[in-house]
Amino acid sequence: MPRIEIAGVSRRFGTGHAALDGLHLIISIHELLTVVGPSGSGKSTLLRLVAGLDKPDSGTITIDGRDAGALGPQERDAALVFQNQAPFPYLNGRENLAFGAKARHVPLAEVRDRVDSIADFLGLEDCLGRMPATMSGGEKQRLALGRALVRRPSLLLLDEPFSNLDTPLRVYLRAKLAEAHRRFGMTTVLVTHDQEEALAMGDRVAVLNEGRLEQLGRGRDLYDRPANRFVAGFIGNPPMGCLPVDLELRGEAVVLVFPHGGKVEVDSPACAAVLRASGRSSLHLGLRPEHLHLVQDGSLSSGPELSMRVLSVEDRGLDRIARLGRPPEEFWIRLPPGHEPGLDDAVQVHMDLEKASWFDQRNGSRLS
Ligand code: ADP
Ligand code: MG
């Protein structure tokens, strides 16, 4: 199974901003790497370059130390699965599943065994004798994944393969892909715009934005310690809220001055340490929903509080989420059961500053 090294790769189409801009990334042997970013961030461009369908303008991509562009398809041994991948219309399910393996001269008895096993694995038994015209979108997408798995490539490249599926099928296929990856151990790159899918699936997650790598790491680390404000806002749903704050050290305590008035003196070693290390007095304060607690009538809060207005309330089944603040500064909070604030109500919120993220106001990068 290959190791892929992407070194300073740029790719530009026309005169606009670069689709990929000096990207450095190493994909380890057997790894399942997810690549996540908004639409247009360069994800498909990256995958096409790794697949050898396109060449970088500058920089190099090597697969096990060999230039990806110079490798023939056999040597690269990569299977690419993309969104809405059409099966061969004139081949039935079984022939579609067998196609890639046959083309690579896998013995026919072996192909038959693999097709039966993958059809069973993906619940495609009913499709084996049917033509694609009679299959649903979900069956066709499973067929595309199945065709790649029957081939047993050493490198599996997936470009938003589940984006157009309904939620139960998407969840089912994510689990199946994870299981196939554990079973066959192929180096896998899964591209998605869905941060939840990226976190759920990836051994590591690469966050792309405008052709640049914003952060690479385990999903948990991206969530807990986003490298900058972009990652803080992109990873997590609801996202991390951010607010500009002026700070001032007063002995061991820190005074926080909020933009819309309000001042609070806190005894927060974490906050004092960031302030000392950064040497700046104006920072962005980032808080996830679990770092904010509604101060309910009659309950005593110890520590820093902020008064915010309720902008909207969303029912999400397990959680009810309130969006608080004054745009563009917004925070999200999980409402405790039985609490029904109305729109535009003022609420008191307790902040857990020991868990906060702090960002540089000039460039948005993390300071702690
Ligand atoms: P993503 O997959 O993250 O949505 P893409 O890699 O498809 O993003 O595209 C990145 C940028 O490059 C976009 O601005 C897109 O319009 C541009 N781009 C990609 N492929 C081409 C192409 N063949 N010709 C012109 N522009 C392209
Ligand atoms: Mg794309």
XYZ file of C-alpha atoms and ligand atoms in Angstrom:
396
model
C 0.000 0.000 0.000
C 1.512 3.292 -1.073
C 2.702 6.366 0.762
C 1.964 9.591 -1.067
C 3.966 12.752 -0.744
C 2.579 16.027 -2.050
C 5.365 18.615 -2.006
C 4.672 22.287 -2.760
C 2.001 21.485 -5.339
C 0.228 24.316 -7.152
C -2.365 24.137 -9.913
C -3.973 27.148 -11.525
C -6.732 27.223 -14.129
C -6.965 30.447 -16.129
C -6.329 33.718 -14.337
C -8.316 33.263 -11.112
C -6.864 32.267 -7.755
C -4.948 29.004 -7.706
C -7.067 25.857 -7.315
C -4.135 24.512 -5.268
C -1.541 26.825 -3.840
C 1.755 25.372 -2.586
C 0.203 22.337 -0.921
C 2.331 20.080 1.298
C 0.768 16.852 2.540
C 1.960 13.343 3.294
C -0.559 10.508 3.165
C 0.734 7.564 5.182
C 0.638 3.897 4.247
C -2.762 2.306 5.075
C -4.142 5.646 6.203
C -7.701 6.798 5.618
C -7.268 10.523 5.115
C -10.321 12.719 4.706
C -9.985 15.999 2.825
C -12.665 18.524 3.710
C -13.314 22.081 2.614
C -15.962 24.309 1.100
C -16.974 24.031 -2.527
C -14.163 25.297 -4.788
C -11.404 24.783 -2.200
C -9.416 22.457 -4.483
C -10.449 19.014 -3.223
C -11.272 17.454 -6.594
C -8.209 19.069 -8.163
C -6.055 17.407 -5.496
C -7.641 14.014 -6.069
C -7.257 14.260 -9.845
C -3.574 15.092 -9.439
C -3.018 12.103 -7.130
C -4.920 9.876 -9.585
C -2.623 11.077 -12.373
C -5.513 12.559 -14.407
C -3.905 15.994 -14.252
C -0.428 17.404 -13.637
C 0.691 20.095 -11.170
C 2.013 23.418 -12.516
C 4.705 23.283 -9.873
C 5.704 20.967 -7.049
C 5.764 17.184 -7.104
C 3.514 14.281 -6.170
C 5.297 11.044 -5.467
C 3.805 7.639 -4.805
C 6.268 5.463 -2.921
C 9.011 7.826 -3.993
C 8.105 7.793 -7.707
C 6.658 10.721 -9.633
C 2.886 10.152 -9.888
C 2.657 11.747 -13.351
C 5.221 9.331 -14.777
C 3.506 6.196 -13.456
C 1.230 4.224 -15.741
C -2.235 3.250 -14.474
C -1.068 -0.288 -13.591
C 1.824 0.994 -11.511
C -0.289 3.628 -9.782
C -2.923 0.991 -8.983
C -5.473 3.620 -7.920
C -9.258 3.363 -8.094
C -11.248 6.587 -8.289
C -14.894 6.740 -7.207
C -16.827 9.946 -7.633
C -20.269 11.394 -7.055
C -23.030 10.189 -9.412
C -20.692 7.750 -11.085
C -22.541 6.106 -13.957
C -22.174 2.327 -14.320
C -21.553 0.907 -17.792
C -25.131 0.963 -19.123
C -24.774 -2.123 -21.314
C -23.352 -4.340 -18.533
C -25.413 -5.902 -15.764
C -24.545 -5.540 -12.060
C -22.235 -8.559 -11.964
C -20.346 -7.473 -15.097
C -20.036 -3.925 -13.769
C -18.589 -5.160 -10.474
C -16.148 -7.452 -12.283
C -15.007 -4.906 -14.856
C -11.915 -3.395 -13.213
C -10.607 -6.687 -11.844
C -11.048 -8.418 -15.226
C -9.282 -5.581 -17.015
C -6.337 -6.208 -14.681
C -6.311 -9.911 -15.578
C -7.350 -11.247 -12.183
C -8.196 -14.960 -12.760
C -11.895 -15.350 -13.555
C -12.701 -17.716 -10.666
C -11.113 -15.239 -8.279
C -13.124 -12.359 -9.824
C -16.336 -14.351 -9.364
C -15.571 -14.979 -5.696
C -14.708 -11.341 -5.086
C -17.880 -10.121 -6.854
C -20.062 -12.458 -4.741
C -18.330 -11.397 -1.568
C -18.542 -7.625 -2.298
C -22.175 -7.926 -3.491
C -22.957 -9.579 -0.163
C -20.919 -6.961 1.731
C -22.748 -4.019 0.093
C -26.197 -5.625 -0.123
C -26.102 -5.732 -3.928
C -27.167 -9.354 -4.472
C -30.421 -8.221 -6.118
C -28.518 -6.082 -8.606
C -26.180 -8.751 -9.963
C -28.508 -9.837 -12.786
C -30.070 -6.427 -13.432
C -29.141 -3.689 -15.889
C -28.201 -0.222 -14.519
C -31.303 1.395 -16.080
C -33.415 -0.516 -13.548
C -31.298 0.502 -10.524
C -31.886 3.336 -8.040
C -29.308 6.097 -7.504
C -28.230 4.467 -4.255
C -27.715 1.097 -5.955
C -25.636 2.692 -8.721
C -23.458 4.471 -6.173
C -22.950 1.211 -4.242
C -22.076 -0.441 -7.540
C -19.382 2.190 -8.180
C -17.851 1.608 -4.732
C -18.215 -2.160 -5.163
C -16.430 -2.079 -8.530
C -13.480 -0.310 -6.894
C -13.403 -2.783 -3.977
C -13.541 -5.860 -6.246
C -10.396 -4.552 -7.904
C -8.602 -4.376 -4.523
C -6.584 -1.297 -5.458
C -3.709 -0.299 -3.218
C -4.895 3.317 -3.428
C -8.587 4.215 -3.166
C -9.580 7.777 -4.073
C -13.135 8.857 -3.335
C -14.571 12.209 -4.426
C -17.756 12.964 -2.467
C -19.105 9.489 -3.196
C -21.976 9.721 -0.699
C -23.036 13.363 -1.111
C -26.221 12.730 -3.053
C -27.534 9.831 -0.980
C -30.253 9.955 1.656
C -29.048 9.954 5.265
C -29.622 6.258 6.155
C -27.811 5.061 3.025
C -24.988 7.572 3.574
C -24.508 6.366 7.151
C -24.624 2.719 5.982
C -22.041 3.281 3.238
C -19.723 5.230 5.542
C -19.709 2.270 7.920
C -19.117 -0.137 5.015
C -16.225 1.927 3.697
C -14.635 2.031 7.155
C -15.034 -1.745 7.408
C -13.550 -2.313 3.926
C -10.627 -0.086 4.828
C -9.980 -2.092 7.996
C -10.260 -5.342 6.051
C -8.143 -4.497 2.982
C -5.929 -1.710 4.389
C -5.652 0.264 1.156
C -4.348 3.814 1.454
C -7.550 5.841 1.103
C -8.309 9.499 0.427
C -11.944 10.490 0.953
C -12.928 13.958 -0.221
C -16.038 15.517 1.272
C -17.540 18.950 1.942
C -19.234 17.524 5.043
C -17.130 18.166 8.146
C -19.115 15.620 10.145
C -18.291 12.900 7.595
C -14.633 13.996 7.578
C -14.371 13.712 11.361
C -16.304 10.451 11.529
C -14.267 8.690 8.837
C -10.719 10.022 8.848
C -7.697 8.663 10.697
C -6.599 12.215 9.998
C -8.437 15.140 8.457
C -6.980 17.736 6.084
C -8.898 21.024 5.931
C -8.547 22.864 2.601
C -9.568 26.438 1.899
C -8.854 28.347 -1.317
C -6.268 25.775 -2.349
C -4.312 25.930 0.890
C -4.041 23.514 3.778
C -5.516 25.173 6.863
C -4.897 22.268 9.240
C -4.004 18.579 9.212
C -4.585 16.367 12.208
C -6.854 13.973 14.034
C -10.474 15.089 14.023
C -10.487 15.442 17.808
C -7.505 17.827 17.664
C -9.117 19.922 14.927
C -12.235 20.194 17.043
C -10.477 20.943 20.336
C -7.597 23.025 19.029
C -8.484 24.599 15.670
C -5.362 26.152 14.130
C -7.206 29.294 13.080
C -10.588 30.965 12.880
C -11.431 29.337 9.553
C -11.111 25.835 11.033
C -12.931 26.959 14.193
C -15.896 28.044 12.090
C -15.793 25.152 9.607
C -15.337 22.174 11.935
C -18.220 21.522 14.329
C -21.934 21.993 13.829
C -22.908 24.328 15.334
C -19.510 25.985 14.848
C -17.313 27.715 17.381
C -18.444 31.279 18.081
C -15.902 34.112 18.059
C -15.853 37.564 19.598
C -13.188 40.317 19.635
C -12.104 41.107 23.187
C -9.663 43.590 24.714
C -7.697 42.171 27.617
C -5.633 43.620 30.366
C -3.600 41.878 33.055
C -4.316 42.964 36.599
C -1.911 40.998 38.783
C -2.896 37.365 38.270
C -6.388 38.323 37.129
C -7.424 39.319 33.622
C -9.930 41.995 32.700
C -11.937 41.279 29.543
C -13.600 44.185 27.786
C -16.282 43.208 25.272
C -17.042 45.191 22.112
C -20.623 46.112 23.014
C -19.736 47.235 26.508
C -19.456 44.929 29.467
C -16.330 44.225 31.379
C -15.451 41.253 33.502
C -12.499 40.453 35.718
C -11.627 36.770 35.744
C -9.192 34.576 37.535
C -8.223 32.405 34.573
C -4.675 31.021 34.434
C -5.216 29.842 30.822
C -6.340 33.276 29.732
C -3.469 35.023 31.577
C -0.945 32.657 29.991
C -2.219 33.398 26.450
C -2.155 37.101 27.128
C 1.432 36.998 28.417
C 2.680 34.769 25.605
C 0.997 36.658 22.772
C 2.062 40.117 23.873
C -1.187 41.536 22.462
C -4.135 43.090 24.187
C -6.788 42.573 21.502
C -7.670 38.956 20.730
C -10.505 36.893 19.353
C -12.182 34.667 21.916
C -13.550 31.378 20.548
C -16.083 29.273 22.471
C -17.869 26.080 21.459
C -21.464 25.450 22.594
C -20.266 23.147 25.373
C -18.171 25.991 26.828
C -21.247 28.162 27.334
C -23.952 27.598 29.916
C -27.199 29.420 30.289
C -27.513 31.002 33.710
C -30.996 29.964 34.723
C -33.280 31.887 37.050
C -32.322 31.311 40.630
C -29.077 29.453 39.846
C -25.827 30.968 40.999
C -23.039 31.289 38.492
C -19.491 31.773 39.613
C -17.260 33.351 37.034
C -17.532 35.338 33.849
C -20.914 35.974 32.318
C -22.071 37.754 29.247
C -25.480 39.107 28.403
C -26.590 38.115 24.889
C -29.746 38.243 22.809
C -31.480 35.219 21.351
C -31.281 35.410 17.537
C -32.882 32.062 16.734
C -33.745 28.687 18.231
C -33.399 25.432 16.303
C -34.880 22.097 17.316
C -32.527 19.267 16.354
C -34.220 16.368 18.058
C -31.643 15.435 20.685
C -30.598 19.072 21.144
C -32.213 22.443 21.006
C -29.718 25.013 19.840
C -29.984 28.736 20.398
C -27.976 31.219 18.373
C -26.977 34.147 20.537
C -25.198 37.439 20.077
C -25.167 40.320 17.686
C -24.215 39.500 14.094
C -21.500 39.124 12.940
C -20.540 37.914 16.392
C -22.555 34.832 17.181
C -22.391 32.010 19.673
C -24.318 28.779 19.791
C -25.538 27.134 22.951
C -27.440 23.951 23.808
C -30.591 24.841 25.666
C -31.215 22.916 28.864
C -34.517 20.960 28.935
C -37.538 23.088 29.740
C -35.870 26.360 28.889
C -37.847 28.259 26.260
C -36.297 31.651 25.592
C -38.185 33.807 23.099
C -36.641 35.524 20.119
C -34.792 38.686 21.082
C -34.867 37.797 24.815
C -31.753 38.780 26.748
C -30.085 35.816 28.466
C -27.120 35.517 30.791
C -24.446 33.075 29.679
C -21.593 31.688 31.720
C -18.313 31.229 29.793
C -15.844 28.459 30.525
C -12.704 30.438 29.706
C -10.313 27.620 30.663
C -11.569 25.760 27.555
C -11.593 28.782 25.270
C -9.575 29.163 22.070
C -7.768 32.444 21.469
C -6.925 33.796 18.025
C -4.792 36.619 16.679
C -7.058 39.436 15.459
C -4.760 40.267 12.535
C -4.428 36.873 10.838
C -6.861 34.621 12.734
C -4.231 32.101 13.820
C -4.415 30.269 17.118
C -2.488 31.728 20.020
C -2.597 29.036 22.691
P -13.758 21.387 -4.918
O -13.661 19.988 -5.406
O -13.149 21.615 -3.574
O -15.170 21.934 -4.964
P -12.239 21.992 -7.313
O -10.930 21.330 -7.095
O -13.211 21.337 -8.218
O -12.907 22.331 -5.905
O -11.984 23.451 -7.897
C -11.087 24.378 -7.312
C -11.083 25.662 -8.149
O -10.528 25.398 -9.416
C -12.463 26.223 -8.399
O -12.374 27.615 -8.371
C -12.808 25.709 -9.780
O -13.684 26.571 -10.426
C -11.443 25.678 -10.457
N -11.332 24.597 -11.470
C -11.274 23.278 -11.215
N -11.155 22.562 -12.352
C -11.144 23.491 -13.355
C -11.027 23.396 -14.795
N -10.878 22.229 -15.406
N -11.045 24.551 -15.473
C -11.162 25.753 -14.865
N -11.262 25.899 -13.533
C -11.257 24.794 -12.785
Mg -15.163 18.647 -5.997
